Structures are given as structure tokens and as C-alpha cells.
Tab-separated table of C-alpha atoms in Angstrom:
chain	number	residue	atom	x	y	z
A	1	MET	CA	54.685	2.963	28.714
A	2	ARG	CA	55.860	6.278	27.781
A	3	ILE	CA	53.177	9.131	27.764
A	4	TRP	CA	53.252	12.606	26.941
A	5	VAL	CA	50.507	15.090	28.305
A	6	LEU	CA	50.108	18.496	26.728
A	7	THR	CA	48.190	20.919	28.941
A	8	VAL	CA	48.743	24.497	29.471
A	9	GLY	CA	46.517	26.994	31.674
A	10	GLU	CA	46.454	24.695	34.843
A	11	PRO	CA	48.377	25.156	38.063
A	12	LEU	CA	51.827	23.237	38.068
A	13	PRO	CA	53.672	21.414	41.019
A	14	ILE	CA	56.158	23.814	40.782
A	15	ASP	CA	53.941	26.828	41.468
A	16	GLY	CA	54.300	26.177	45.103
A	17	PRO	CA	53.736	23.692	47.998
A	18	ALA	CA	50.136	24.981	48.579
A	19	GLN	CA	49.157	24.710	44.862
A	20	ARG	CA	46.065	22.398	44.255
A	21	LEU	CA	46.354	20.281	40.943
A	22	LEU	CA	43.659	19.968	38.436
A	23	ARG	CA	42.709	17.325	35.921
A	24	SER	CA	46.117	16.879	34.286
A	25	GLY	CA	48.074	17.304	37.423
A	26	LEU	CA	46.135	14.488	38.948
A	27	LEU	CA	46.292	12.306	35.807
A	28	VAL	CA	49.913	12.907	35.599
A	29	ASP	CA	50.627	11.761	39.320
A	30	LEU	CA	48.132	8.623	38.966
A	31	LEU	CA	50.103	7.597	35.571
A	32	ARG	CA	53.473	7.828	37.527
A	33	ARG	CA	52.108	5.717	40.498
A	34	ARG	CA	51.173	3.055	37.821
A	35	GLY	CA	54.776	3.133	36.722
A	36	HIS	CA	54.471	4.965	33.562
A	37	GLN	CA	57.235	7.564	32.303
A	38	VAL	CA	55.370	10.706	31.924
A	39	THR	CA	56.306	13.952	30.192
A	40	TRP	CA	53.989	16.998	30.982
A	41	TRP	CA	54.553	19.668	28.459
A	42	SER	CA	53.072	23.035	29.625
A	43	SER	CA	53.687	26.767	29.281
A	44	THR	CA	56.076	29.076	31.078
A	45	VAL	CA	53.228	31.504	31.584
A	46	ASP	CA	51.174	31.137	34.712
A	47	HIS	CA	47.462	31.602	33.300
A	48	PHE	CA	46.075	32.602	36.749
A	49	THR	CA	48.674	34.858	38.290
A	50	ARG	CA	49.546	36.137	34.514
A	51	GLN	CA	52.990	35.869	35.377
A	52	GLN	CA	56.048	34.173	33.694
A	53	ARG	CA	57.671	31.059	35.434
A	54	ALA	CA	60.816	31.214	33.366
A	55	HIS	CA	62.013	33.422	30.459
A	56	GLU	CA	63.046	30.413	28.356
A	57	THR	CA	61.963	26.916	27.643
A	58	VAL	CA	62.907	25.074	30.786
A	59	THR	CA	62.635	21.298	32.112
A	60	HIS	CA	61.793	20.299	35.486
A	61	ASN	CA	62.138	16.854	37.160
A	62	LEU	CA	59.025	16.750	39.528
A	63	GLU	CA	58.896	14.918	42.949
A	64	ASN	CA	56.790	12.121	41.350
A	65	GLY	CA	59.435	11.369	38.909
A	66	ALA	CA	57.591	12.960	36.018
A	67	GLU	CA	59.304	15.078	33.578
A	68	LEU	CA	57.980	18.888	33.332
A	69	VAL	CA	58.568	20.726	30.078
A	70	LEU	CA	57.638	24.529	30.260
A	71	LEU	CA	57.545	25.841	26.788
A	72	TYR	CA	58.315	29.494	26.224
A	73	GLY	CA	55.570	31.903	24.940
A	74	ARG	CA	55.318	35.648	25.579
A	75	LEU	CA	53.205	37.271	28.312
A	76	TYR	CA	49.480	37.856	28.199
A	77	GLN	CA	47.016	39.792	30.259
A	78	ARG	CA	43.618	38.978	28.854
A	79	SER	CA	42.243	35.779	28.415
A	80	ILE	CA	40.844	36.566	24.848
A	81	SER	CA	43.144	38.739	23.125
A	82	ILE	CA	45.655	38.681	20.328
A	83	ALA	CA	48.476	38.396	22.878
A	84	ARG	CA	47.265	35.181	23.830
A	85	ILE	CA	46.971	33.458	20.464
A	86	VAL	CA	50.695	34.746	19.753
A	87	ASN	CA	51.486	33.107	22.946
A	88	HIS	CA	49.811	29.692	21.833
A	89	ARG	CA	51.494	29.861	18.575
A	90	GLU	CA	54.993	30.442	20.104
A	91	THR	CA	54.295	27.836	22.616
A	92	ALA	CA	53.600	25.362	19.962
A	93	ALA	CA	56.654	26.364	17.935
A	94	GLU	CA	58.678	25.555	20.964
A	95	PHE	CA	57.173	22.014	20.932
A	96	VAL	CA	57.802	21.450	17.239
A	97	ARG	CA	61.409	22.436	17.812
A	98	LEU	CA	61.918	20.289	20.927
A	99	ALA	CA	59.886	17.036	20.389
A	100	PRO	CA	61.944	15.161	17.946
A	101	THR	CA	64.787	15.819	20.500
A	102	PHE	CA	62.966	13.671	23.339
A	103	GLU	CA	62.493	9.923	23.256
A	104	GLN	CA	59.420	8.907	21.441
A	105	PRO	CA	56.194	8.357	23.588
A	106	ASP	CA	53.664	5.458	23.147
A	107	LEU	CA	50.598	7.826	23.617
A	108	ILE	CA	50.123	11.668	23.564
A	109	LEU	CA	47.283	12.978	25.607
A	110	SER	CA	46.491	16.778	24.159
A	111	SER	CA	44.112	19.115	26.065
A	112	TYR	CA	42.045	21.133	23.777
A	113	PRO	CA	42.451	24.092	23.613
A	114	THR	CA	45.124	25.184	22.645
A	115	LEU	CA	44.434	24.547	19.006
A	116	GLU	CA	48.128	25.203	18.280
A	117	LEU	CA	49.550	22.743	20.473
A	118	CYS	CA	46.799	19.791	19.584
A	119	GLU	CA	47.603	20.425	15.700
A	120	ALA	CA	51.596	20.211	16.625
A	121	ALA	CA	50.881	17.177	18.595
A	122	ILE	CA	49.280	15.278	15.624
A	123	ALA	CA	51.498	16.421	13.304
A	124	TYR	CA	54.377	14.935	15.216
A	125	ALA	CA	52.399	11.856	16.118
A	126	GLU	CA	50.969	10.790	12.578
A	127	PRO	CA	54.212	9.722	10.876
A	128	ARG	CA	55.366	8.177	13.613
A	129	GLY	CA	52.121	6.161	14.088
A	130	ILE	CA	51.531	7.386	17.730
A	131	PRO	CA	47.921	7.586	18.693
A	132	VAL	CA	46.694	10.801	20.104
A	133	ALA	CA	44.006	11.539	22.565
A	134	VAL	CA	42.419	15.064	22.446
A	135	ASP	CA	40.769	15.755	25.657
A	136	ILE	CA	38.075	18.754	25.309
A	137	ARG	CA	38.033	21.579	27.876
A	138	ASP	CA	36.695	24.373	25.814
A	139	ARG	CA	34.826	24.760	22.588
A	140	TRP	CA	37.392	27.095	21.153
A	141	PRO	CA	37.036	29.082	18.826
A	142	HIS	CA	33.291	28.882	19.025
A	143	THR	CA	33.628	30.046	22.453
A	144	PHE	CA	34.858	33.694	21.375
A	145	LEU	CA	31.552	34.001	19.301
A	146	GLU	CA	29.575	33.500	22.284
A	147	VAL	CA	30.980	36.171	24.546
A	148	VAL	CA	31.111	39.042	22.280
A	149	PRO	CA	28.400	41.335	20.995
A	150	GLY	CA	26.095	40.365	18.086
A	151	PRO	CA	27.744	43.136	15.610
A	152	ILE	CA	31.333	42.024	16.476
A	153	ARG	CA	30.417	38.356	16.175
A	154	THR	CA	29.017	38.946	12.553
A	155	VAL	CA	32.021	40.582	11.542
A	156	GLY	CA	34.595	38.462	13.544
A	157	ARG	CA	33.497	35.288	12.199
A	158	PRO	CA	35.088	35.378	8.733
A	159	PHE	CA	38.667	36.433	10.638
A	160	LEU	CA	38.126	33.219	12.845
A	161	SER	CA	37.799	30.911	9.933
A	162	PRO	CA	41.065	29.425	9.850
A	163	MET	CA	40.550	28.595	13.430
A	164	PHE	CA	37.328	26.948	12.627
A	165	ALA	CA	39.328	24.953	10.040
A	166	GLN	CA	41.889	24.192	12.396
A	167	ALA	CA	39.648	22.685	14.778
A	168	ARG	CA	37.961	20.260	12.433
A	169	ARG	CA	41.339	19.269	11.427
A	170	ILE	CA	42.136	18.303	15.003
A	171	PHE	CA	39.060	16.323	15.510
A	172	GLN	CA	39.327	14.692	11.992
A	173	HIS	CA	42.985	13.312	12.753
A	174	ALA	CA	42.404	12.623	16.750
A	175	ASP	CA	42.670	8.990	17.689
A	176	ALA	CA	40.219	9.481	20.375
A	177	ILE	CA	37.998	12.331	21.347
A	178	LEU	CA	37.703	12.946	25.007
A	179	GLY	CA	36.027	15.521	27.135
A	180	ASN	CA	34.765	16.151	30.463
A	181	THR	CA	31.053	15.559	29.617
A	182	GLU	CA	29.054	13.736	26.836
A	183	ASP	CA	28.094	17.175	25.281
A	184	MET	CA	31.859	17.949	25.065
A	185	VAL	CA	32.588	14.673	23.217
A	186	GLU	CA	29.389	14.753	20.779
A	187	TRP	CA	30.566	18.555	20.216
A	188	GLY	CA	34.114	17.161	18.973
A	189	LEU	CA	32.446	14.757	17.018
A	190	GLN	CA	30.432	17.045	15.243
A	191	GLN	CA	33.612	18.881	14.299
A	192	SER	CA	35.367	15.634	13.113
A	193	GLY	CA	32.438	14.631	10.769
A	194	HIS	CA	33.054	10.773	11.672
A	195	ASN	CA	30.590	8.625	13.868
A	196	ARG	CA	31.305	7.706	17.469
A	197	ARG	CA	33.943	5.107	18.336
A	198	GLU	CA	34.839	3.177	21.444
A	199	ALA	CA	37.761	5.473	21.852
A	200	ASP	CA	35.574	8.361	22.232
A	201	VAL	CA	34.681	8.569	25.940
A	202	ALA	CA	33.564	11.171	28.511
A	203	PHE	CA	35.398	11.509	31.948
A	204	PRO	CA	34.078	14.341	34.366
A	205	PHE	CA	36.511	16.516	35.949
A	206	GLY	CA	37.663	14.705	39.275
A	207	TYR	CA	38.401	16.538	42.343
A	208	GLU	CA	40.657	15.915	45.387
A	209	PRO	CA	41.063	18.614	48.145
A	210	SER	CA	44.558	19.724	48.379
A	211	GLU	CA	46.267	18.500	51.484
A	212	VAL	CA	46.870	21.557	54.240
A	213	SER	CA	49.502	21.003	56.752
A	214	ALA	CA	49.214	22.151	60.247
A	215	GLU	CA	51.362	25.162	59.561
A	216	GLN	CA	49.186	26.048	56.530
A	217	ARG	CA	46.052	25.669	58.138
A	218	GLN	CA	47.408	28.019	60.921
A	219	GLU	CA	48.716	30.974	58.461
A	220	ALA	CA	45.282	30.457	56.525
A	221	GLN	CA	43.290	30.985	59.716
A	222	GLN	CA	45.349	34.100	60.467
A	223	PHE	CA	44.865	35.472	56.942
A	224	TRP	CA	41.086	35.288	57.223
A	225	ALA	CA	41.269	36.651	60.874
A	226	ASN	CA	43.109	39.538	59.530
A	227	ASN	CA	41.038	40.219	56.598
A	228	VAL	CA	37.314	39.222	57.028
A	229	ALA	CA	35.183	39.571	60.205
A	230	PHE	CA	33.069	35.927	59.895
A	231	SER	CA	30.384	35.353	62.404
A	232	GLU	CA	28.530	32.206	63.312
A	233	GLU	CA	25.207	33.886	62.423
A	234	GLU	CA	26.057	34.771	58.979
A	235	LEU	CA	25.562	33.028	55.671
A	236	VAL	CA	28.629	33.075	53.739
A	237	ILE	CA	28.730	32.879	50.114
A	238	ALA	CA	31.900	32.042	48.462
A	239	PHE	CA	33.484	32.011	45.004
A	240	GLY	CA	37.047	31.620	43.587
A	241	GLY	CA	38.012	32.102	40.013
A	242	THR	CA	39.552	34.258	37.354
A	243	LEU	CA	37.710	37.590	36.925
A	244	ASN	CA	37.576	37.629	33.448
A	245	HIS	CA	34.923	37.488	30.649
A	246	SER	CA	33.827	34.181	31.709
A	247	PHE	CA	31.925	35.460	34.862
A	248	GLU	CA	29.336	38.314	35.646
A	249	LEU	CA	29.875	39.758	39.073
A	250	GLU	CA	27.451	43.016	38.646
A	251	THR	CA	24.228	40.957	39.076
A	252	VAL	CA	25.978	39.593	42.379
A	253	ILE	CA	27.072	42.862	43.642
A	254	ASP	CA	23.634	44.488	43.149
A	255	ALA	CA	22.217	41.443	44.953
A	256	ALA	CA	24.442	41.835	47.777
A	257	GLN	CA	23.553	45.447	47.828
A	258	ILE	CA	19.685	44.606	48.062
A	259	LEU	CA	20.444	42.074	51.004
A	260	GLU	CA	22.790	44.642	52.976
A	261	ALA	CA	20.019	47.564	52.679
A	262	LYS	CA	17.585	45.230	54.375
A	263	GLY	CA	20.150	43.847	56.894
A	264	ALA	CA	20.352	40.436	55.898
A	265	PRO	CA	23.091	38.354	57.635
A	266	VAL	CA	24.977	37.532	54.481
A	267	ARG	CA	28.869	37.995	53.648
A	268	TRP	CA	30.116	37.515	50.236
A	269	VAL	CA	33.598	36.502	49.698
A	270	ILE	CA	35.124	36.780	46.235
A	271	CYS	CA	38.669	35.286	45.393
A	272	GLY	CA	40.581	35.734	42.084
A	273	GLN	CA	42.160	38.190	39.940
A	274	GLY	CA	41.367	39.293	36.331
A	275	ASP	CA	41.027	42.448	34.058
A	276	ARG	CA	37.404	42.783	35.618
A	277	LEU	CA	38.334	43.148	39.113
A	278	PRO	CA	39.089	47.116	39.456
A	279	GLY	CA	35.502	47.474	38.165
A	280	TYR	CA	33.932	45.352	40.439
A	281	ARG	CA	35.920	47.010	43.353
A	282	ASP	CA	34.587	50.257	42.130
A	283	ARG	CA	30.896	48.921	41.899
A	284	ALA	CA	31.094	47.304	45.181
A	285	LYS	CA	33.281	50.162	47.316
A	286	ASN	CA	30.162	51.114	49.634
A	287	LEU	CA	29.216	47.443	50.708
A	288	LYS	CA	30.738	46.490	54.022
A	289	HIS	CA	29.899	42.465	53.535
A	290	PHE	CA	31.239	41.975	50.100
A	291	HIS	CA	34.856	41.087	49.849
A	292	LEU	CA	36.923	41.215	47.048
A	293	MET	CA	39.924	39.398	48.065
A	294	GLY	CA	41.930	39.151	44.872
A	295	TRP	CA	44.142	35.945	44.474
A	296	VAL	CA	44.612	33.546	47.805
A	297	ARG	CA	46.636	30.631	47.801
A	298	SER	CA	44.962	27.111	47.907
A	299	PRO	CA	45.098	26.685	51.897
A	300	GLU	CA	42.991	30.035	52.398
A	301	MET	CA	40.596	28.841	49.589
A	302	ARG	CA	39.905	25.587	51.249
A	303	LEU	CA	39.430	27.091	54.631
A	304	LEU	CA	37.057	29.367	53.043
A	305	LEU	CA	35.210	26.682	51.392
A	306	GLU	CA	34.996	24.561	54.839
A	307	ARG	CA	33.306	27.790	56.445
A	308	ALA	CA	31.161	28.710	53.513
A	309	ASP	CA	27.473	28.082	53.375
A	310	ALA	CA	26.898	28.326	49.531
A	311	GLY	CA	28.848	28.439	46.459
A	312	LEU	CA	28.631	30.934	43.744
A	313	MET	CA	28.652	29.963	40.086
A	314	PRO	CA	28.198	33.594	38.315
A	315	TYR	CA	28.739	32.360	34.799
A	316	CYS	CA	28.118	34.490	31.703
A	317	ALA	CA	25.427	31.852	30.219
A	318	ASN	CA	26.518	30.711	26.856
A	319	GLU	CA	26.685	27.424	25.124
A	320	ASN	CA	30.096	26.461	26.079
A	321	PHE	CA	29.341	26.601	29.834
A	322	GLY	CA	25.971	24.986	29.199
A	323	GLY	CA	27.809	21.815	27.698
A	324	SER	CA	30.290	21.282	30.515
A	325	ILE	CA	30.307	20.723	34.502
A	326	PRO	CA	32.848	23.129	35.685
A	327	ASN	CA	35.694	22.314	38.073
A	328	LYS	CA	34.391	24.910	40.343
A	329	CYS	CA	30.826	23.233	40.630
A	330	ILE	CA	32.513	19.810	41.600
A	331	GLU	CA	34.747	21.735	44.029
A	332	TYR	CA	31.621	23.099	45.871
A	333	LEU	CA	29.911	19.505	45.888
A	334	CYS	CA	33.136	18.286	47.561
A	335	PHE	CA	32.576	20.692	50.408
A	336	GLY	CA	28.943	20.188	50.296
A	337	LEU	CA	27.854	23.618	49.606
A	338	PRO	CA	24.526	24.366	47.979
A	339	ILE	CA	25.210	26.160	44.488
A	340	LEU	CA	23.572	29.387	43.292
A	341	SER	CA	24.403	29.118	39.409
A	342	THR	CA	23.500	31.166	36.383
A	343	LEU	CA	23.576	28.118	34.356
A	344	GLU	CA	19.818	27.585	34.113
A	345	THR	CA	20.123	24.916	31.202
A	346	GLY	CA	22.200	22.332	29.801
A	347	THR	CA	24.512	19.558	31.729
A	348	PRO	CA	25.000	21.828	34.883
A	349	ARG	CA	21.497	22.355	35.468
A	350	ARG	CA	20.630	18.811	35.053
A	351	ALA	CA	23.517	17.751	37.352
A	352	LEU	CA	22.622	20.178	40.089
A	353	GLU	CA	18.964	19.083	39.974
A	354	GLU	CA	19.942	15.285	40.127
A	355	ALA	CA	21.998	16.290	43.012
A	356	GLY	CA	19.360	18.299	44.780
A	357	CYS	CA	21.448	21.344	45.682
A	358	GLY	CA	21.313	23.801	42.936
A	359	LEU	CA	19.553	27.236	43.053
A	360	PHE	CA	19.132	29.067	40.082
A	361	TYR	CA	19.232	32.862	38.948
A	362	SER	CA	19.700	35.174	35.791
A	363	ASN	CA	22.439	37.617	35.091
A	364	GLY	CA	20.747	41.088	35.231
A	365	LYS	CA	18.068	40.014	37.715
A	366	PRO	CA	19.596	40.612	41.118
A	367	GLU	CA	16.311	40.352	42.957
A	368	LYS	CA	15.912	36.674	42.175
A	369	LEU	CA	19.393	35.936	43.503
A	370	ALA	CA	18.618	38.023	46.504
A	371	ALA	CA	15.542	35.996	46.927
A	372	GLU	CA	17.305	32.480	46.727
A	373	VAL	CA	19.917	33.720	49.156
A	374	GLU	CA	17.009	34.913	51.433
A	375	GLY	CA	15.576	31.418	51.405
A	376	LEU	CA	18.736	30.018	52.480
A	377	VAL	CA	19.013	32.166	55.500
A	378	ALA	CA	15.115	31.432	56.456
A	379	ASP	CA	15.381	27.883	56.042
A	380	PRO	CA	18.654	26.247	57.741
A	381	LYS	CA	17.306	22.435	57.562
A	382	ALA	CA	16.779	23.034	53.703
A	383	LYS	CA	20.356	24.237	53.502
A	384	GLU	CA	21.586	21.304	55.517
A	385	ARG	CA	19.630	18.673	53.254
A	386	MET	CA	21.005	20.514	50.045
A	387	SER	CA	24.577	19.976	51.854
A	388	LEU	CA	24.121	16.333	52.287
A	389	ALA	CA	22.944	15.862	48.932
A	390	ALA	CA	25.926	17.941	47.530
A	391	LYS	CA	28.419	15.754	49.414
A	392	GLN	CA	26.568	12.385	48.435
A	393	TYR	CA	26.719	13.560	44.663
A	394	PHE	CA	30.293	14.329	44.679
A	395	GLU	CA	31.227	10.815	46.223
A	396	ALA	CA	29.116	8.917	43.717
A	397	ASN	CA	30.435	10.758	40.568
A	398	PHE	CA	33.604	12.935	41.013
A	399	ARG	CA	36.031	11.619	43.318
A	400	ALA	CA	39.227	12.281	41.517
A	401	GLU	CA	41.078	8.707	42.180
A	402	ALA	CA	38.168	6.864	40.691
A	403	VAL	CA	37.501	9.091	37.895
A	404	TYR	CA	41.222	9.306	36.613
A	405	GLY	CA	41.723	5.542	37.617
A	406	ARG	CA	39.107	4.905	34.481
A	407	MET	CA	40.758	7.493	32.355
A	408	ALA	CA	44.104	6.059	32.880
A	409	ASP	CA	42.663	2.652	32.025
A	410	HIS	CA	41.196	4.037	28.901
A	411	LEU	CA	44.353	5.768	27.870
A	412	GLU	CA	46.412	2.293	28.378
A	413	SER	CA	43.983	0.654	26.175
A	414	LEU	CA	44.603	3.060	23.271
A	415	VAL	CA	48.114	1.830	23.184
A	416	ARG	CA	47.126	-2.098	24.019
A	417	GLU	CA	44.727	-1.947	21.168
A	418	PRO	CA	44.853	-0.377	17.459
A	419	VAL	CA	42.267	2.352	17.438
A	420	ASN	CA	40.367	2.247	14.329
A	421	VAL	CA	40.131	6.030	13.348
A	422	LYS	CA	39.947	6.932	9.722
């Protein structure tokens, strides 16, 4: 079977030997091992490093036999910006130009967002009778309204009305609505206006730790030895992510200041780049045990999580994050980390409570976060119980091979069995 996977904003195999693949990368690899011909359509822009992989549309043949097409779009620096919207439009235009020149697929899996690429996929597929499954990652453009102040939200909604209409069209015409939680699938169905079908299924984010060679491990160990003076007596709290509008670290920095003033044996290690990094560095400049590392490679991140005692999920709480279990959460579970989370309601809260490894605090209340961390320091046995519970919950729910095996089965069924969609 020939399958096209349309996903931008994920790490790619060509980004380096130490790169850890996410949902689409793992699924593409599994589909290839099942014998399918796979073309992965992605972007020249690396969303994480904000760099261009190429300055024109190019095609790569991956080691696993999949074909990777990098669609050119101009570079952007901010996650929510006009430049990023322009990039999405240019990327979709490149797909529209190139798609008819490729051998026709039997199925298209398109990640949502981007809206533009999803709509381009449907426009290509419908007249050819090709089923399209839309996999929801983010409730765009509704997310925009959740992260801006109220007055701007009121003024901005009319300007976003074309995007709201675009979202409705995508889900009305999708042959299958997928998502990483039931909440995401239900949201897509609400946009579509039709009832749930057998084709509309939730598959969680699956996770598999990236392999680390002996040489990479040695380099990573040296990196941490050169940059952070870990000690066995400390409680280490880790975070890795893009420092943008999605996360709020002011509360974290203030909690670190409270604990440092008390002499608590706690070290915070924050990895990632983003437009908020300079402001965070200024706010934390007097802290001795708070490290803003910038971007780090996958081997360094893996060793940090192996050493860490807890994982940090400092999301700007909004409806979008409340309806999804983030990759970050699943990664922490895999490494057996108790999780300090701002997501106090919705799907993530329910999952962490079910797992028995969640500790919760609110943005703007550093005293609460500091108190939860002090509890971990004071009760090592409770920390060990939460660590074991996290590992068990991960194995039962999020091991990548099992999750994406079920997802691949479902995608294959969409081609074998005609989908009643309209």
C-alpha cells in the first residue's frame, strides 16, 4: 500500500543521528517495516531550532526506505505569528504544485495543524477517491484565542473567522478523525457537525526512548560534567521544550528562589530555546541552582531524564492543553518521574491521578510549587512509589510499538474497507 504522511513541526531523521523521532516519525518507520511505500511530506523549516534545513523544496531517501519531501516555506521565529501563517501557506502551495507529479497514494494521513496542508490534502484526494485521515495535534485556530489577553481575543476573533471556516471544512470532509485523546477526537467531530463513525478513533502519543551509543553517552556525560555540578544529595527537576507561549516559567523561577533561600537541596535543569528564553535568563540570573541550558541534543536530554527525580510540565493552562496528554508527560512517565504539572483539570489531570504520580500547582503561585517540591525532598519513599507507578502506567498505555501498531492497523482498514463519510 502507498501511504502519504503530511506532518510539519516534528524532528526528522535527517536532523542528526541523535534525533529522537515523535509520532509521525515512529509511525512512518513502522509502516515501512510492514512493507508499505511511504512518502513523508514535511517542511524545510526546523520548528525547534528555527533554522532552514534547505532553501528550496528537496527530496531525501531515508535509511528505512521511506521518501521524505521537504516543502519550502520561509523561516519564522515565533510560534504564533504572521510569518508562521505565511510559512504554512507557502508549504501548502508547494504540496499543491508537487503532489500531482508523484505516484498516487492509497491513503493520506495529515496532521492537524497545519490547516493549509490538511485542506490541500483533501482537495487533492477527494476527486481521486483517496481516503484522508486527519490526526489532531492542536485545536488551531482556537488555541490562538486561548493564549492572548481578553481584549485582543475579542478584537481578533473576526479576523480569524476564515480559519474557523477552514477548520470546519477540513473536518467535514475528512474520512477519519483521529487524535491523541478522546477529547481531541470529540473536538474534531464538533467542528465537523456529524456523528462519530467507526473510523474516528483516538490513539495516544506513543513513546520510545532514542537509542544512545556508547560514544554518544560518553559525550553526553562530559557535557553535563562541564555544565552542571550534580550531586547525589540533590533533588533534580528536569524540563525540555520550546520556551514559547505554551509554557510559563516565571512561577518556576520564583519557586526556585523560595527553595534556594531556604537552602533546599534542589536543582532545576531547563532545556530548550524560544523567544522567552532571554527574559527567563534575566529573571533567574541570581539563582545558583537554576540552569537554563538552551537547546540540547537527544543524548544529553536522555541522560538528564535518567538522572532526574521529577519532571516539570509548566504549561500555560488553557482548554487546548487540558484536552491532550502531551508528549512531554509521556516521556516523563517512561523514565519513571513524578510530574509537577499546572494542568489541574481535564485529560492530563485524570491520567496523572490514575497513574498516581502527579503533583499539581497553579501558575502565579510559586509557594504551592515550592511546597510540592519540598514534599518530594522530605519523603524519598513516596517519590519512589510515584516513580514505580509512572513506569507501570507508561508500559500499560504508551509504549510506541503497541500504540502505533494499533494505529497502523486502523489506517490499513481505511483502505480495505470503504469509509462511509458523508
